[in-house]
């Protein structure tokens, strides 16, 4: 067979083919390395074990986020000896310092979208989480609370139905209120409402009416007695005028009394002064008498004046 | 062929159906057979020796390089449109944080391999397969020797009719009447025997290696290369469309892509592209190798296309089941 002649337009076919082959290998190798890097094959990691009663919604490769930034990946989910789900998470070394021994881990399942694993660290001064640590996972399930909400809403609606049913107490009360207001708006008005249809009540009203009329006339008479021309008030007023006159006289006399008292006061003042002088006078007299006595005693010594009262018999 | 002797009225249609079913099964078996033969050749070192390398290189370059730029542009355009649609739709529902994941899953994992396979099939392997099969049919029907089929690939001005080994008229030249015809008629049995021999040789391993294997490899390589290029291009375009020309979203983007391409998904994607390449590369050539069965096909290329599309569909269904079932 003849050798196929390679036409000149494809002279470097082998080189070009080699280039194309190289391009494909570079692309494939680059993609592979990028995917390995994306899956964290080149990150140094430490292990964290999260335990939960129900790991529904957690998948392999899911992120564990801290403040919205992914710091770890779920590597495996298994069932532990105690029947709880164990979620093995690989946390990158360079982000592991955000997790402390007091960190809290939650699994949140919303109504839309998948589950989310979140980590919270409250006390940054606590020691960092060690490798291989086991922590409990707090599970928050929105969809699981919907049945409870529905039950509560159903109970509420049932109660509301009972409350507003046709023969319920509320209905009766409202119907009575309706009757009352109808009566209020009616021809009798409020009085008719209070009196009602009862004969005795109407009689009572009539009596009350008569009583009021009598009281009215009574009040008129009393008024005349008290405030009339010859009434009590007029006399009282005259008495008051007389009293006023008396009071004026009394005041005048008291003024005179006042002058008398002033004289008496002057007398008293003199008497006091005299009393004080009297005291001095007495003291004076007392001292004089004492001197006189001393004098007499001296004289007695010198010249006895003293008569013997006793007669001595021979 | 025995004439039907049964008096039953529906015997002839039944027999027709039987022949049709057998032909159909045989064609599928032949496809499988051809695939295994080419796979065997791919593992043989002699397929890549110095003699075979120029042909292989030529086929690869001719099958891939002209389409690279155009296909990249087409992929860019389609990817941008689809990414935009997905992003806007998800934003209108308030689910924009799922847009990236959806774009990567839909485009890179599903649409791009299918688009690559269809593109390579429609622009490269199907027309080439049809032209090659026609060349083979021509050379088989002609009493002359086997002509170099590679010349059919050249631009028209460079194409030179290769000289026939024993003076038979070259392709495209009508035989003259008279003496030449008598001469041809006289030498016909010998030439037919020679042509048959060459045809058998063509059917043999060397023919397979020389003619069929490079074309099949070129088709497969086109799918691999264009697939890799378009996957990378789509990933880059997804990032730029959603985040713009900023490097700060790269970390988050890398994380999402890493979560999507777990080992199972990546393996299924690679296998899908490989099987697509097998389908696209082999099916147009398989029927040419074994010769046409007149009963089944009217138009050579159309049946190949239908068969290839059905195989592509099967592979796609299998990959979807593997991913999401």
Coordinates of C-alpha atoms in Angstrom, one line a residue:
Chain A
X1 CA 0.0 0.0 0.0
X2 CA 1.2 3.5 -0.7
X3 CA 2.2 5.8 2.1
X4 CA -0.3 8.5 2.5
X5 CA 1.3 11.8 1.5
X6 CA 1.1 14.5 4.2
X7 CA 0.0 17.7 2.4
X8 CA 2.1 20.8 3.2
X9 CA -0.8 22.7 4.8
X10 CA -0.5 20.4 7.8
X11 CA 3.2 20.3 8.2
X12 CA 3.4 20.5 11.9
X13 CA 0.5 18.2 12.6
X14 CA 2.3 16.2 15.2
X15 CA 3.3 19.3 17.0
X16 CA -0.2 20.8 16.9
X17 CA -1.7 17.5 18.0
X18 CA 0.8 17.4 20.9
X19 CA -0.2 21.0 21.8
X20 CA -3.9 20.1 21.8
X21 CA -3.2 17.0 23.9
X22 CA -1.2 19.1 26.3
X23 CA -4.0 21.6 26.5
X24 CA -6.5 19.0 27.4
X25 CA -4.2 17.4 30.0
X26 CA -3.5 20.8 31.5
X27 CA -7.2 21.6 31.7
X28 CA -8.1 18.3 33.2
X29 CA -5.3 18.4 35.7
X30 CA -6.1 22.0 36.6
X31 CA -9.7 21.1 37.2
X32 CA -8.7 18.1 39.3
X33 CA -6.4 20.2 41.5
X34 CA -9.0 22.9 41.9
X35 CA -11.7 20.5 42.9
X36 CA -9.4 18.8 45.4
X37 CA -8.6 22.2 46.9
X38 CA -12.2 23.1 46.9
X39 CA -13.1 20.0 48.8
X40 CA -10.4 20.8 51.4
X41 CA -8.0 18.0 50.6
X42 CA -5.1 20.4 51.2
X43 CA -6.3 21.9 54.5
X44 CA -5.0 20.8 57.9
X45 CA -8.1 20.0 60.0
X46 CA -9.1 18.9 63.5
X47 CA -12.0 16.7 64.3
X48 CA -15.2 17.8 66.1
X49 CA -17.9 15.4 67.0
X50 CA -21.5 16.7 67.4
X51 CA -24.2 14.5 68.9
X52 CA -27.9 15.0 68.3
X53 CA -31.1 13.0 68.8
X54 CA -32.1 13.6 65.2
X55 CA -29.7 14.3 62.4
X56 CA -32.3 14.6 59.7
X57 CA -31.3 17.2 57.1
X58 CA -27.6 17.0 57.7
X59 CA -25.6 15.9 54.6
X60 CA -22.1 14.9 54.0
X61 CA -20.0 17.9 52.9
X62 CA -22.3 20.4 54.6
X63 CA -20.7 23.5 56.0
X64 CA -20.5 24.4 59.7
X65 CA -20.6 28.2 59.8
X66 CA -19.3 30.7 62.4
X67 CA -20.7 34.2 62.1
X68 CA -21.7 33.3 58.5
X69 CA -18.3 32.1 57.5
X70 CA -17.8 28.3 56.8
X71 CA -15.2 26.9 59.1
X72 CA -15.7 23.2 58.9
X73 CA -17.2 20.4 56.8
X74 CA -19.3 17.4 57.8
X75 CA -17.2 14.3 56.9
X76 CA -19.4 11.5 58.3
X77 CA -22.7 10.8 60.0
X78 CA -23.0 7.7 62.1
X79 CA -25.1 6.2 64.8
X80 CA -23.4 6.0 68.2
X81 CA -23.6 3.4 70.8
X82 CA -26.2 5.3 72.8
X83 CA -28.5 5.6 69.9
X84 CA -27.7 9.3 69.2
X85 CA -26.6 10.5 65.9
X86 CA -22.9 11.4 65.7
X87 CA -21.8 14.0 63.2
X88 CA -18.1 14.1 62.5
X89 CA -17.0 17.5 61.4
X90 CA -13.5 18.5 60.1
X91 CA -12.7 22.0 61.2
X92 CA -9.8 23.8 59.4
X93 CA -6.9 24.5 61.7
X94 CA -6.7 28.2 60.8
X95 CA -10.3 28.7 61.8
X96 CA -10.3 26.4 64.8
X97 CA -9.3 29.2 67.2
X98 CA -12.8 30.7 66.9
X99 CA -14.2 27.7 68.7
X100 CA -13.9 27.6 72.5
X101 CA -14.7 25.0 75.1
X102 CA -17.9 26.9 75.8
X103 CA -19.0 27.2 72.2
X104 CA -22.5 26.3 71.3
X105 CA -23.5 24.4 68.2
X106 CA -27.0 24.5 66.7
X107 CA -28.8 22.8 63.8
X108 CA -31.5 25.0 62.4
X109 CA -34.1 23.6 60.0
X110 CA -36.3 26.3 58.4
X111 CA -39.4 25.8 56.4
X112 CA -37.6 26.6 53.1
X113 CA -34.1 25.5 52.4
X114 CA -32.0 22.9 54.0
X115 CA -30.6 22.6 57.5
X116 CA -27.8 24.8 58.7
X117 CA -25.1 24.0 61.2
X118 CA -24.0 27.0 63.2
X119 CA -21.4 27.6 65.9
X120 CA -21.5 30.4 68.5
X121 CA -18.7 31.3 70.9
X122 CA -19.8 33.5 73.7
X123 CA -16.7 33.8 75.8
X124 CA -13.6 34.5 73.8
X125 CA -11.3 34.1 76.8
X126 CA -12.1 30.4 77.3
X127 CA -9.6 27.8 76.3
X128 CA -9.8 26.7 72.6
X129 CA -11.7 23.6 71.7
X130 CA -9.4 20.6 71.7
X131 CA -9.1 18.1 68.8
X132 CA -11.6 15.3 68.9
X133 CA -14.0 17.1 71.3
X134 CA -17.6 16.0 71.5
X135 CA -20.4 18.5 71.9
X136 CA -24.2 18.3 72.0
X137 CA -26.0 19.8 69.1
X138 CA -29.0 21.9 69.8
X139 CA -31.7 21.3 67.2
X140 CA -34.2 23.9 66.2
X141 CA -36.9 22.8 63.9
X142 CA -39.4 25.2 62.4
X143 CA -41.3 22.6 60.6
X144 CA -41.7 20.5 63.8
X145 CA -43.3 23.4 65.6
X146 CA -45.9 23.9 62.9
X147 CA -48.1 21.0 64.2
X148 CA -48.0 22.4 67.7
X149 CA -49.0 25.8 66.3
X150 CA -51.8 24.2 64.3
X151 CA -53.1 22.4 67.4
X152 CA -53.1 25.6 69.5
X153 CA -54.8 27.4 66.7
X154 CA -57.4 24.7 66.4
X155 CA -58.1 24.8 70.2
X156 CA -58.4 28.6 70.0
X157 CA -60.8 28.4 67.1
X158 CA -62.9 25.7 69.0
X159 CA -63.1 28.0 72.0
X160 CA -64.1 30.9 69.9
X161 CA -66.7 28.8 68.2
X162 CA -68.1 27.8 71.6
X163 CA -68.1 31.4 72.8
X164 CA -69.9 32.7 69.8
X165 CA -72.3 29.8 69.2
X166 CA -76.0 30.5 68.9
X167 CA -77.0 29.5 72.4
X168 CA -73.9 30.5 74.3
X169 CA -73.8 32.9 77.2
X170 CA -72.2 35.7 75.1
X171 CA -75.0 35.4 72.6
X172 CA -77.7 35.5 75.2
X173 CA -76.1 38.5 76.8
X174 CA -75.8 40.3 73.6
X175 CA -79.4 39.6 72.8
X176 CA -80.5 41.0 76.2
X177 CA -78.4 44.0 75.6
X178 CA -80.1 44.4 72.3
X179 CA -83.5 44.2 74.0
X180 CA -82.5 46.8 76.5
X181 CA -81.2 49.3 74.0
X182 CA -84.3 48.7 71.9
X183 CA -86.4 49.6 74.9
X184 CA -84.2 52.6 75.5
X185 CA -84.8 53.8 72.0
X186 CA -88.5 53.0 72.3
X187 CA -91.3 55.3 73.4
X188 CA -90.8 54.9 77.1
X189 CA -87.1 55.7 77.0
X190 CA -85.1 55.1 80.1
X191 CA -88.0 55.5 82.4
X192 CA -90.0 53.0 80.6
X193 CA -87.0 50.7 80.8
X194 CA -86.7 51.1 84.5
X195 CA -90.4 50.9 85.2
X196 CA -91.1 48.2 82.8
X197 CA -94.6 46.7 82.4
X198 CA -95.1 46.0 86.1
X199 CA -98.2 47.7 87.7
X200 CA -96.6 48.0 91.1
X201 CA -93.6 49.7 89.7
X202 CA -95.8 52.2 87.9
X203 CA -97.8 52.8 91.1
X204 CA -94.5 53.3 92.8
X205 CA -93.6 55.9 90.3
X206 CA -96.9 57.7 90.7
X207 CA -96.5 57.7 94.5
X208 CA -93.0 59.0 94.1
X209 CA -94.4 61.7 91.9
X210 CA -96.9 62.8 94.5
X211 CA -94.3 62.7 97.2
X212 CA -92.1 64.9 95.2
X213 CA -95.0 67.4 94.8
X214 CA -95.6 67.4 98.5
X215 CA -91.9 67.9 99.2
X216 CA -92.0 70.7 96.8
X217 CA -94.7 72.5 98.7
X218 CA -93.0 71.7 102.0
X219 CA -89.9 73.3 100.8
X220 CA -91.8 76.3 99.8
X221 CA -93.3 76.7 103.2
X222 CA -90.0 76.1 104.9
X223 CA -88.6 78.7 102.7
X224 CA -91.2 81.2 103.7
X225 CA -90.6 80.4 107.4
X226 CA -87.0 80.7 107.2
X227 CA -86.5 83.5 104.7
X228 CA -89.8 85.2 104.8
X229 CA -90.7 88.7 106.2
X230 CA -91.2 87.3 109.7
X231 CA -89.0 84.4 109.3
X232 CA -86.3 83.0 111.4
X233 CA -83.6 84.4 109.4
X234 CA -85.0 87.9 109.8
X235 CA -85.1 87.6 113.6
X236 CA -81.8 86.1 113.7
X237 CA -80.5 88.9 111.7
X238 CA -82.0 91.5 114.1
X239 CA -80.5 89.5 117.0
X240 CA -77.2 89.7 115.3
X241 CA -77.5 93.4 115.0
X242 CA -78.2 93.8 118.7
X243 CA -75.4 91.6 119.6
X244 CA -73.1 93.8 117.5
X245 CA -74.2 96.8 119.5
X246 CA -73.6 95.0 122.8
X247 CA -70.2 94.1 121.6
X248 CA -69.4 97.7 120.9
X249 CA -70.4 98.7 124.4
X250 CA -68.4 95.9 125.9
X251 CA -65.5 97.1 124.0
X252 CA -65.8 100.6 125.3
X253 CA -66.1 99.3 128.9
X254 CA -63.2 97.1 128.4
X255 CA -61.2 100.1 127.4
X256 CA -62.0 101.8 130.6
X257 CA -61.1 98.7 132.5
X258 CA -57.9 98.9 130.7
X259 CA -57.1 102.4 132.1
X260 CA -58.0 101.2 135.6
X261 CA -55.7 98.3 135.2
X262 CA -52.9 100.5 134.1
X263 CA -53.3 102.5 137.3
X264 CA -53.3 99.3 139.3
X265 CA -50.2 98.3 137.5
X266 CA -48.5 101.6 138.5
X267 CA -49.6 101.0 142.1
X268 CA -48.3 97.6 141.9
X269 CA -45.1 98.7 140.5
X270 CA -44.7 101.2 143.4
X271 CA -45.5 98.5 145.8
X272 CA -42.9 96.3 144.4
X273 CA -40.3 99.1 144.6
X274 CA -41.4 99.7 148.1
X275 CA -41.2 96.0 148.9
X276 CA -37.7 96.0 147.6
X277 CA -36.9 99.1 149.7
X278 CA -38.7 97.4 152.5
X279 CA -36.3 94.6 152.4
X280 CA -33.4 96.8 152.4
X281 CA -34.9 98.8 155.2
X282 CA -35.5 95.7 157.3
X283 CA -32.0 94.6 156.7
X284 CA -30.8 97.9 157.7
X285 CA -33.0 97.9 160.8
X286 CA -31.8 94.5 161.6
X287 CA -28.2 95.5 161.5
X288 CA -28.9 98.5 163.6
X289 CA -30.7 96.5 166.2
X290 CA -27.8 94.1 166.3
X291 CA -25.5 97.0 167.0
X292 CA -27.7 98.3 169.6
X293 CA -27.7 94.9 171.2
X294 CA -24.0 94.7 171.1
X295 CA -23.9 98.1 172.7
X296 CA -26.2 97.1 175.4
X297 CA -24.2 94.0 176.0
X298 CA -21.1 96.0 176.4
X299 CA -22.8 98.4 178.7
X300 CA -24.2 95.4 180.7
X301 CA -20.7 94.2 181.1
X302 CA -19.5 97.3 182.2
X303 CA -22.5 98.4 184.2
X304 CA -24.8 95.8 184.9
X305 CA -28.2 97.1 184.7
X306 CA -29.6 93.8 184.9
X307 CA -31.7 93.4 187.9
X308 CA -31.7 90.3 189.6
X309 CA -35.1 89.0 189.7
X310 CA -34.3 86.6 192.3
X311 CA -34.3 87.8 195.8
X312 CA -32.0 86.1 197.8
X313 CA -33.1 85.4 201.3
X314 CA -30.7 85.6 204.0
Chain B
X1 CA -33.1 -17.4 -1.0
X2 CA -35.9 -20.0 -0.9
X3 CA -39.3 -18.9 -2.1
X4 CA -42.0 -19.2 0.5
X5 CA -44.1 -22.4 0.0
X6 CA -46.4 -21.9 3.0
X7 CA -50.0 -21.2 2.0
X8 CA -50.4 -18.8 5.0
X9 CA -51.2 -15.3 3.9
X10 CA -49.2 -13.5 6.6
X11 CA -46.1 -15.6 6.2
X12 CA -44.3 -13.1 3.9
X13 CA -44.7 -10.1 6.3
X14 CA -43.6 -12.2 9.2
X15 CA -40.6 -13.3 7.3
X16 CA -39.9 -9.7 6.5
X17 CA -40.2 -8.8 10.1
X18 CA -37.8 -11.5 11.1
X19 CA -35.2 -10.4 8.6
X20 CA -35.6 -6.8 9.8
X21 CA -35.2 -7.8 13.4
X22 CA -32.2 -9.9 12.7
X23 CA -30.6 -7.1 10.7
X24 CA -31.2 -4.7 13.5
X25 CA -29.7 -7.0 16.1
X26 CA -26.8 -7.8 13.8
X27 CA -26.1 -4.0 13.3
X28 CA -26.0 -3.4 17.0
X29 CA -23.7 -6.4 17.4
X30 CA -21.5 -5.1 14.7
X31 CA -21.3 -1.7 16.4
X32 CA -20.2 -3.4 19.6
X33 CA -17.7 -5.5 17.7
X34 CA -16.2 -2.4 16.0
X35 CA -16.0 -0.6 19.3
X36 CA -14.1 -3.5 20.9
X37 CA -11.7 -3.7 17.9
X38 CA -10.9 0.0 18.1
X39 CA -10.4 -0.3 21.8
X40 CA -8.0 -3.1 21.3
X41 CA -6.1 -1.0 18.8
X42 CA -6.0 1.8 21.3
X43 CA -4.0 -0.4 23.7
X44 CA -1.7 -1.6 21.0
X45 CA 1.7 0.2 20.9
X46 CA 1.9 -0.2 17.1
X47 CA -1.0 2.2 16.7
X48 CA 1.2 5.0 17.9
X49 CA 4.4 4.1 16.1
X50 CA 6.3 6.4 13.8
X51 CA 4.3 5.3 10.8
X52 CA 0.9 5.8 12.3
X53 CA 1.6 9.0 14.2
X54 CA 1.4 11.5 11.3
X55 CA -2.0 10.2 10.3
X56 CA -3.2 10.2 13.9
X57 CA -1.9 13.7 14.4
X58 CA -3.5 14.9 11.2
X59 CA -6.8 13.6 12.1
X60 CA -6.7 15.0 15.6
X61 CA -5.8 18.4 14.5
X62 CA -8.3 18.5 11.6
X63 CA -11.0 17.3 13.9
X64 CA -10.4 19.7 16.7
X65 CA -8.6 22.9 15.9
X66 CA -11.0 24.4 13.4
X67 CA -13.9 24.0 15.8
X68 CA -12.2 25.1 19.0
X69 CA -12.7 28.9 18.6
X70 CA -16.2 28.6 17.2
X71 CA -17.3 26.2 19.9
X72 CA -15.8 28.3 22.7
X73 CA -17.8 31.3 21.4
X74 CA -21.0 29.3 21.2
X75 CA -20.5 27.9 24.6
X76 CA -19.9 31.3 26.0
X77 CA -23.0 32.7 24.5
X78 CA -25.3 29.9 25.5
X79 CA -23.8 29.8 29.0
X80 CA -24.2 33.5 29.5
X81 CA -27.8 33.4 28.5
X82 CA -28.7 30.4 30.7
X83 CA -26.8 31.8 33.7
X84 CA -28.6 35.1 33.3
X85 CA -32.0 33.4 33.1
X86 CA -31.3 31.3 36.2
X87 CA -29.9 34.2 38.3
X88 CA -32.8 36.5 37.4
X89 CA -35.4 33.9 38.0
X90 CA -34.0 32.8 41.4
X91 CA -33.7 36.5 42.5
X92 CA -37.3 37.1 41.7
X93 CA -38.3 34.3 44.1
X94 CA -35.8 35.4 46.7
X95 CA -33.7 32.3 46.3
X96 CA -30.6 33.9 44.9
X97 CA -28.2 32.0 47.2
X98 CA -29.1 28.8 45.4
X99 CA -28.5 30.3 41.9
X100 CA -24.8 29.4 41.7
X101 CA -25.4 25.8 42.7
X102 CA -28.2 25.4 40.2
X103 CA -26.1 27.0 37.4
X104 CA -23.2 24.7 38.0
X105 CA -25.4 21.6 38.3
X106 CA -27.5 22.3 35.3
X107 CA -24.8 23.7 33.0
X108 CA -21.6 21.9 33.8
X109 CA -23.0 18.6 34.8
X110 CA -25.8 18.1 32.3
X111 CA -25.9 20.6 29.4
X112 CA -22.3 21.0 28.5
X113 CA -21.4 17.4 27.9
X114 CA -24.5 16.9 25.9
X115 CA -23.9 20.0 23.8
X116 CA -20.3 19.0 23.2
X117 CA -21.3 15.6 22.1
X118 CA -23.9 16.9 19.7
X119 CA -21.6 19.6 18.4
X120 CA -18.8 17.2 17.6
X121 CA -21.2 14.7 16.2
X122 CA -22.9 17.1 13.9
X123 CA -19.9 19.1 12.8
X124 CA -17.2 16.6 12.8
X125 CA -17.8 12.9 13.0
X126 CA -21.1 12.5 11.2
X127 CA -20.1 14.3 8.1
X128 CA -16.7 12.8 8.1
X129 CA -18.1 9.4 8.6
X130 CA -20.5 9.8 5.8
X131 CA -17.8 11.1 3.5
X132 CA -15.5 8.3 4.5
X133 CA -18.2 5.7 3.9
X134 CA -18.9 7.1 0.5
X135 CA -15.3 7.0 -0.3
X136 CA -15.1 3.4 0.7
X137 CA -18.2 2.5 -1.2
X138 CA -16.8 4.2 -4.2
X139 CA -13.5 2.5 -4.0
X140 CA -15.1 -0.8 -3.4
X141 CA -17.5 -0.4 -6.3
X142 CA -14.8 0.8 -8.6
X143 CA -12.7 -1.9 -10.2
X144 CA -9.6 0.1 -9.4
X145 CA -7.5 -0.2 -6.4
X146 CA -8.1 1.3 -3.1
X147 CA -7.4 5.0 -3.2
X148 CA -6.0 7.0 -0.4
X149 CA -9.1 8.2 1.3
X150 CA -7.1 11.0 3.0
X151 CA -7.1 12.9 -0.1
X152 CA -10.8 13.5 0.3
X153 CA -10.0 15.7 3.3
X154 CA -7.8 18.1 1.4
X155 CA -9.1 21.4 0.1
X156 CA -10.3 21.1 -3.4
X157 CA -7.5 22.9 -5.1
X158 CA -4.9 20.6 -3.5
X159 CA -6.7 17.5 -4.2
X160 CA -5.0 15.4 -6.7
X161 CA -6.4 12.2 -8.0
X162 CA -4.0 9.5 -6.9
X163 CA -2.9 7.3 -9.7
X164 CA -4.7 4.0 -10.0
X165 CA -2.3 1.1 -9.7
X166 CA -3.2 -0.6 -13.0
X167 CA -4.4 2.0 -15.2
X168 CA -8.0 2.1 -14.2
X169 CA -9.7 5.5 -14.6
X170 CA -9.3 7.7 -11.5
X171 CA -12.3 8.7 -9.4
X172 CA -14.5 11.3 -11.0
X173 CA -13.4 10.5 -14.6
X174 CA -16.0 8.7 -16.6
X175 CA -14.6 5.7 -18.4
X176 CA -14.5 6.2 -22.2
X177 CA -16.3 3.8 -24.4
X178 CA -14.7 1.7 -26.9
X179 CA -11.2 0.3 -26.5
X180 CA -10.8 1.3 -22.9
X181 CA -14.1 -0.4 -22.0
X182 CA -13.1 -3.6 -23.8
X183 CA -9.8 -3.5 -22.0
X184 CA -11.5 -2.9 -18.7
X185 CA -14.0 -5.7 -19.4
X186 CA -11.1 -8.1 -20.2
X187 CA -9.2 -7.3 -17.1
X188 CA -12.3 -7.2 -14.9
X189 CA -12.1 -10.6 -13.1
X190 CA -8.5 -10.0 -12.1
X191 CA -9.1 -6.5 -10.9
X192 CA -12.2 -7.6 -9.0
X193 CA -10.2 -10.2 -7.3
X194 CA -7.6 -7.7 -6.4
X195 CA -10.2 -5.2 -5.2
X196 CA -11.8 -7.9 -3.1
X197 CA -8.4 -8.7 -1.7
X198 CA -7.8 -5.1 -0.9
X199 CA -11.2 -4.8 0.6
X200 CA -10.4 -7.8 2.8
X201 CA -7.2 -6.2 3.7
X202 CA -9.1 -3.0 4.5
X203 CA -11.3 -5.1 6.7
X204 CA -8.3 -6.5 8.4
X205 CA -6.4 -5.1 11.3
X206 CA -4.0 -3.0 9.2
X207 CA -6.9 -1.3 7.4
X208 CA -8.6 -0.7 10.7
X209 CA -5.5 0.7 12.2
X210 CA -4.7 2.9 9.2
X211 CA -8.0 4.3 8.4
X212 CA -10.6 3.8 11.0
X213 CA -8.6 4.1 14.2
X214 CA -7.3 7.6 13.6
X215 CA -10.7 8.9 12.8
X216 CA -12.3 7.3 15.8
X217 CA -9.6 8.6 18.1
X218 CA -9.9 12.1 16.6
X219 CA -13.7 12.1 17.3
X220 CA -13.2 10.9 20.8
X221 CA -10.4 13.4 21.5
X222 CA -12.5 16.2 20.1
X223 CA -15.2 15.4 22.6
X224 CA -12.7 15.3 25.5
X225 CA -10.9 18.5 24.6
X226 CA -14.0 20.5 23.9
X227 CA -15.6 19.1 27.0
X228 CA -12.7 20.2 29.2
X229 CA -12.6 23.6 27.5
X230 CA -16.3 24.3 27.9
X231 CA -16.4 23.1 31.5
X232 CA -13.6 25.4 32.5
X233 CA -15.2 28.2 30.5
X234 CA -18.6 27.7 32.0
X235 CA -17.2 27.7 35.6
X236 CA -15.3 30.9 34.9
X237 CA -18.3 32.5 33.3
X238 CA -20.6 31.5 36.1
X239 CA -18.3 33.2 38.6
X240 CA -18.0 36.4 36.5
X241 CA -21.7 36.6 35.8
X242 CA -22.8 36.2 39.4
X243 CA -20.0 38.0 41.2
X244 CA -18.4 40.3 38.6
X245 CA -14.7 41.0 38.3
X246 CA -13.8 40.8 41.9
X247 CA -11.5 38.2 43.5
X248 CA -13.2 38.4 47.0
X249 CA -16.0 36.0 46.2
X250 CA -13.6 33.3 45.1
X251 CA -13.5 31.6 48.5
X252 CA -17.3 31.2 48.7
X253 CA -17.5 30.2 45.1
X254 CA -14.8 27.5 45.5
X255 CA -16.6 26.1 48.5
X256 CA -19.9 25.8 46.7
X257 CA -18.2 24.1 43.7
X258 CA -16.4 21.8 46.0
X259 CA -19.6 20.8 47.6
X260 CA -21.3 20.1 44.3
X261 CA -18.4 18.0 42.9
X262 CA -18.2 15.2 45.3
X263 CA -16.4 12.0 44.2
X264 CA -19.6 10.4 42.9
X265 CA -20.6 13.4 40.8
X266 CA -17.2 13.9 39.4
X267 CA -16.9 10.3 38.4
X268 CA -20.3 10.3 36.7
X269 CA -19.4 13.4 34.8
X270 CA -16.1 11.9 33.6
X271 CA -17.7 8.7 32.6
X272 CA -20.5 10.5 30.8
X273 CA -18.1 12.4 28.7
X274 CA -16.1 9.3 28.0
X275 CA -19.1 7.3 26.9
X276 CA -20.3 10.2 24.8
X277 CA -17.0 10.3 23.1
X278 CA -17.2 6.6 22.4
X279 CA -20.7 7.0 20.9
X280 CA -19.8 10.0 18.9
X281 CA -16.5 8.6 17.6
X282 CA -17.4 5.1 16.8
X283 CA -21.0 4.9 15.6
X284 CA -20.5 6.9 12.3
X285 CA -17.6 4.6 11.4
X286 CA -19.0 1.3 12.5
X287 CA -21.5 1.0 9.7
X288 CA -18.8 1.9 7.1
X289 CA -16.5 -0.8 8.4
X290 CA -19.0 -3.6 8.0
X291 CA -20.6 -2.4 4.8
X292 CA -24.1 -1.2 4.4
X293 CA -27.1 -3.5 4.6
X294 CA -29.4 -2.2 1.9
X295 CA -32.5 -3.5 3.7
X296 CA -32.1 -1.3 6.8
X297 CA -30.8 1.9 5.5
X298 CA -31.7 4.2 2.7
X299 CA -29.5 7.1 3.6
X300 CA -26.2 6.2 5.2
X301 CA -25.8 9.2 7.5
X302 CA -29.3 9.5 8.7
X303 CA -29.5 6.1 10.3
X304 CA -26.1 6.6 12.0
X305 CA -27.4 9.9 13.4
X306 CA -30.5 8.3 14.8
X307 CA -28.6 5.5 16.3
X308 CA -26.1 7.9 17.8
X309 CA -28.8 10.1 19.3
X310 CA -30.5 7.1 20.9
X311 CA -27.2 6.0 22.4
X312 CA -26.5 9.5 23.7
X313 CA -30.0 9.6 25.2
X314 CA -29.4 6.3 26.9
X315 CA -26.1 7.5 28.4
X316 CA -27.7 10.7 29.6
X317 CA -30.6 8.8 31.3
X318 CA -28.1 6.5 33.0
X319 CA -26.1 9.4 34.3
X320 CA -29.2 11.1 35.6
X321 CA -30.2 8.0 37.4
X322 CA -26.8 7.6 38.8
X323 CA -26.7 11.2 40.1
X324 CA -30.2 11.7 41.4
X325 CA -31.8 8.3 42.0

